[in-house]
C-alpha cells in the first residue's frame, strides 16, 4: 500500500531530529494516517538517522500507536475502575456485538475501530464511551445500542 | 482584558494585580459555566453559546461576564453553572434552560427551582454552591480557584493572587529558605509514594552538576482518577508557579510537564498558560527582574501506565534513546535523572501545593492533618456512591466521612462493602475499617495506600474476586514486561484468579496466590510489580469467604461472575411490560404482554441487559 | 573519585569495594557467588531477571535488591543466602521454567533450586527459549552500537525482535547476540556462504577469504570494523587465519630487512590481494 511520503517528510521537517520530540512525531504520523505505516517509519529512520528498531519498539510499546490502519470512526470504551464497577464490561460486550468486531479490531469495511482505554479521566460519568473523541457518559447497554446502531455519518447528515 | 506586555518586576506584578482586581469588582455579574471534560461531555459548550447569544440579545442594566471555567469537581451533575452575585448553583443545565435562567435569575433575581441541586438526604433544593453538601465538607486549597477562573488566563490567575508566591520566593527568600519552608510544611509527594518533597529537593540541590531539571508528572495512569487532569485543565498556572518556585529552589533552569495523551484539553490549557507566561516574562530569562531563568516544555505520553514511574518517565521524555522501562534505582533521579542530570520529579498536585505554602507559610499548612500527613488531599470519589466527583479534604478525615457526608452515601440505598484506595497499586478497605483516618502510614498499614487519590466505593453488588482480577488484568496489561516476577508472576496470578471467577478454582490455589504475590512484592524491579498484588492480598485478607464461595460452593455472592450466575424473573414482581424482552440481545426472554416473563437459560448469555432494563426489580441474580 | 573505596558487610564480614562497584562485583572480588542470568560483564547492569537478588539492610530496613545493579555503598549490610532470598530465587526459577519448559540452562537452574516440574499452572510454549534477559538487544546497542534489534511490545507480549518481525536492515551479522545469549534462543547458521540469524529473520552473504576460499564473515561486519579501527591493511578479503599468517610473514620480512617501525606495512599488503 503506497502512502504519501511527502506528508511524512513534512512532519519530519516540522519536528526535526530531536530525540525528545520523537514520540510527538510518531503521534502526528499516527494521527495523519490513522496508523503508523511501515514506509513512514522507514522514512523517519532514514531521515533522522534513527535506528528503525527503536521506532518499532516505540510503536509497539505505546498504546496510542497502531500498526494497522484504524477505521474511519473510532469507538473507545473506557475500562477504568469507576467504569468497571458500573458495568463497563457489559458495555464493551454490547459494542463488540453491535459492531461485529472485538476490541482492538477494525471492521472489514474499514468503518469502525473498537478500542478500550484504561481511563479517560471522566470517571464520574461512567460507564463512558467516546466516538471519534466525543464523550458519551452514563451509558447502559440500551444507550450503547442507540449510540452505535446509527452511524456517526447519519449523525453528521442530521447536523447539516 | 487590557494588560501591559511583560511583567518586569514584583512591583509591576502587584500594580497589575490591583488593576485586574478592581476591574473584576467593577463587573456587575458573572455566569461561570464549567467547561471541564466532564461537563463538556454533557453539553457545556452549547450552554456557553446559549448564554453568550442570550445575553448579547438583551439590554441588561449590568454587564454580565460569561466565563468558561475548569472542572468544579462535581462532574456527575454537569453541566454546572454558577451565577454571581449570590453563588447560585445550577446543575444539569442544558442550552434550552438558558433563556429561563437569564430572564428569571439574571433579570428578576429569582432562582430557577428545578435546576437547583436536590439534596437527597433532606429532600430540599439548595441555592448556593457553598451549601451543597458535596462541597460543604471540603477544604479546597488546590481546587479553590478552579470554578472561578478561566483556566489559561493569566489575568484571571493574577486576580486571585497568582504568582505572588513566586515573587516572594525570588525576591525575599534564598533557595535554601524555600526548601526549609517546604520542610516545615511537611508536604509529601501526592503522586503515590508520599516521599517528603523538601528532602527530594534538598538532595537535588546538593547533587553535583550545573544542569538540573524539574519535571511535573501528569501521567495520571491510575484508572479511576482525574484530579490531575482537573487541576491542569482548570488552573494550569498554579502548577506552573509551583514548578518555577521548585526550579528556583533546586537550581534548575529547565523543566518538562509529562502529560498523558488522553488529556487533550489539559494539554491545550497548559500550553496556553505556558505561552502566556512566556509572553509576560514569567518564563524565560531574568524572571521578575531577577537573575532567575526558566523554560518549560510539554512532553506528551503515548499511553503507558508504567511511564508514570519516574525512571520510565525519564526515558520516555528522552525519547528514542531510552527504553521506556523502569531502571534499577539507585541512583535516584534527584541525583541522576534526565540525561544523567539531577532531576526533581513531582506530581501535579505536589507542584500546585507549593505556591500556597510559600504564600501562607509552612506552619499554616502543617496545621491541617495528622502527625505524618499534612495539608489536604484530592480524591476522585467514584463507584457506587451518590455523589461522585473530586473532593479535596483535610488529611486525617475518616473514609466514612468522605463516603457518607460528602458522597451522600450509597446509591439505591444498598449496603457499602468496601472502598478501594490507591488504584491498582492499592487495596480494599472493608466497611469495618472505614473510621480509619486519612494518613499515609495508616492506609499502608491496612494493606492499601494513599496512591494518587483514587477512592472507589463498592457495595454488595461488587464482587471482590472480580475486582482483584480486574486490577491484575490492568497491571498485566500495563506491565512493561522487563522483569520476571511482574511479567511471569503477574500472568500466573491472573490465570489463577480467572480460574476462580470461572468456578474452576481449588483451595490450594489460594496458597499459590499468596506465594506468587510475595515474590512479586519482594523482587519486582519497580513499584508497579511490587504493588500489583495489593488488591489481591487485601481482598483475600478481608473477603476470604467470597473467594471460598467461588471455589467451594461455585457461587458468586455479589452476582457478578458470569459463569456462576443465572438471571431469573420473579414472576410475582413481573408485570409483563416487555422491556426485558426487547432489551435482551440473545432473544432469551419469553412471555406475552402483561404476563410474567421467563428467561431461557440455554439462550441466556448472562449479559445483564434485562436486569438493567427492568423497572420493577423483577429480574433476580442467583 | 578514582581510587576511593567503600566498606560494607557481606554475609557478616566487613569487605571493601571500589567506589562505583555493584554488590555483585564486590561479592565476586570477595569470592562470594551470586547467581545471575541477565547480567553480562561487558554490558551495563539491567536488573531484569531478578535471580541475583540479595537481602540488603540499609537504615534499619531490609529489602531484596538485585546485586547486579545495586551499588555497593558505605554501611550496607548484605546477605546473599537468607531464606527470603532463597525463596525469591526459587520462585523466579519456577516462573522461568514455566515460561521456557525445555531450555536446559533453566531446567538445571530450577532443579538446583529445588523447583518441581509443573509447580505453576500456566505453561509456556515448549519451543520458547527466550527468557527476555535482553543481552542480545543490549550487546547490539552498547557494544556494537548498531541497535539492529530491540524489545517490542510490552507486558506478557514483550519479545526481542527485528523491526516488524522481519529482516533487520541495520544488522551487520556480527553474531555478538548469539555469543551472549545464555539460552540458545538467538542462533546463527552458516550455510552456502550465507549467514542466517534467528529470530531476526535476517540473512547476510558471507565473504570468502581471498587466500583460502573459506567463507568467514559478513561483509557488513568487516566494513563496520574497518570504520571503527583504521586498520591500514585492507581486511576485507582475508579470514582471521590467513590474516594471522600474513601478519607473520610480514613480520618475518620486516625482521629480515632489519627495519623496525614500518609495521603494519601499507604497500606490501596489496600483493596478497588478487
Ligand atoms: C507504575 C507507576 C505509575 C506511576 N504513575 C504515576 C502518575 O501517573 N503520576 C504521578 O504523579 N506519579 C506516578 N507514580 C509515582 C512516581 O514514580 C513518582 O513517585 C512521583 O511522580 C513522585 O512525585 P511526588 O513525590 O510528588 O509524589 C507512578 C509510579 C509507578 C511505580
Ligand atoms: S515490575 Fe513490572 S513494570 Fe516494573 S520493571 Fe518489572 S515488568 Fe516492568
Ligand atoms: S467537568 Fe464540570 S464539574 Fe468536572
Ligand atoms: S542478573 Fe541481576 S537481575 Fe538479572
Short mmCIF file of C-alpha atoms and ligand atoms in Angstrom, two decimals, chain C residues 35-39 46-53 66-69, ligand 4:
data_model
loop_
_atom_site.label_atom_id
_atom_site.label_comp_id
_atom_site.label_asym_id
_atom_site.label_seq_id
_atom_site.Cartn_x
_atom_site.Cartn_y
_atom_site.Cartn_z
CA UNK C 35 23.76 -16.42 40.55
CA UNK C 36 22.86 -14.23 37.56
CA UNK C 37 21.07 -14.61 34.25
CA UNK C 38 20.56 -11.29 32.55
CA UNK C 39 23.82 -9.82 33.76
CA UNK C 46 19.98 -4.22 33.56
CA UNK C 47 18.30 -5.82 36.55
CA UNK C 48 15.61 -7.73 34.68
CA UNK C 49 15.75 -11.41 35.58
CA UNK C 50 15.82 -10.84 39.39
CA UNK C 51 17.72 -14.06 40.01
CA UNK C 52 20.58 -12.19 41.65
CA UNK C 53 18.50 -10.74 44.48
CA UNK C 66 19.30 -7.01 42.53
CA UNK C 67 23.00 -7.47 43.28
CA UNK C 68 23.92 -6.97 39.63
CA UNK C 69 22.76 -3.38 39.65
S1 LIG D 4 21.37 -10.82 36.97
FE1 LIG D 4 20.62 -9.22 38.26
S2 LIG D 4 18.58 -9.03 37.63
FE2 LIG D 4 19.33 -10.46 36.21
#
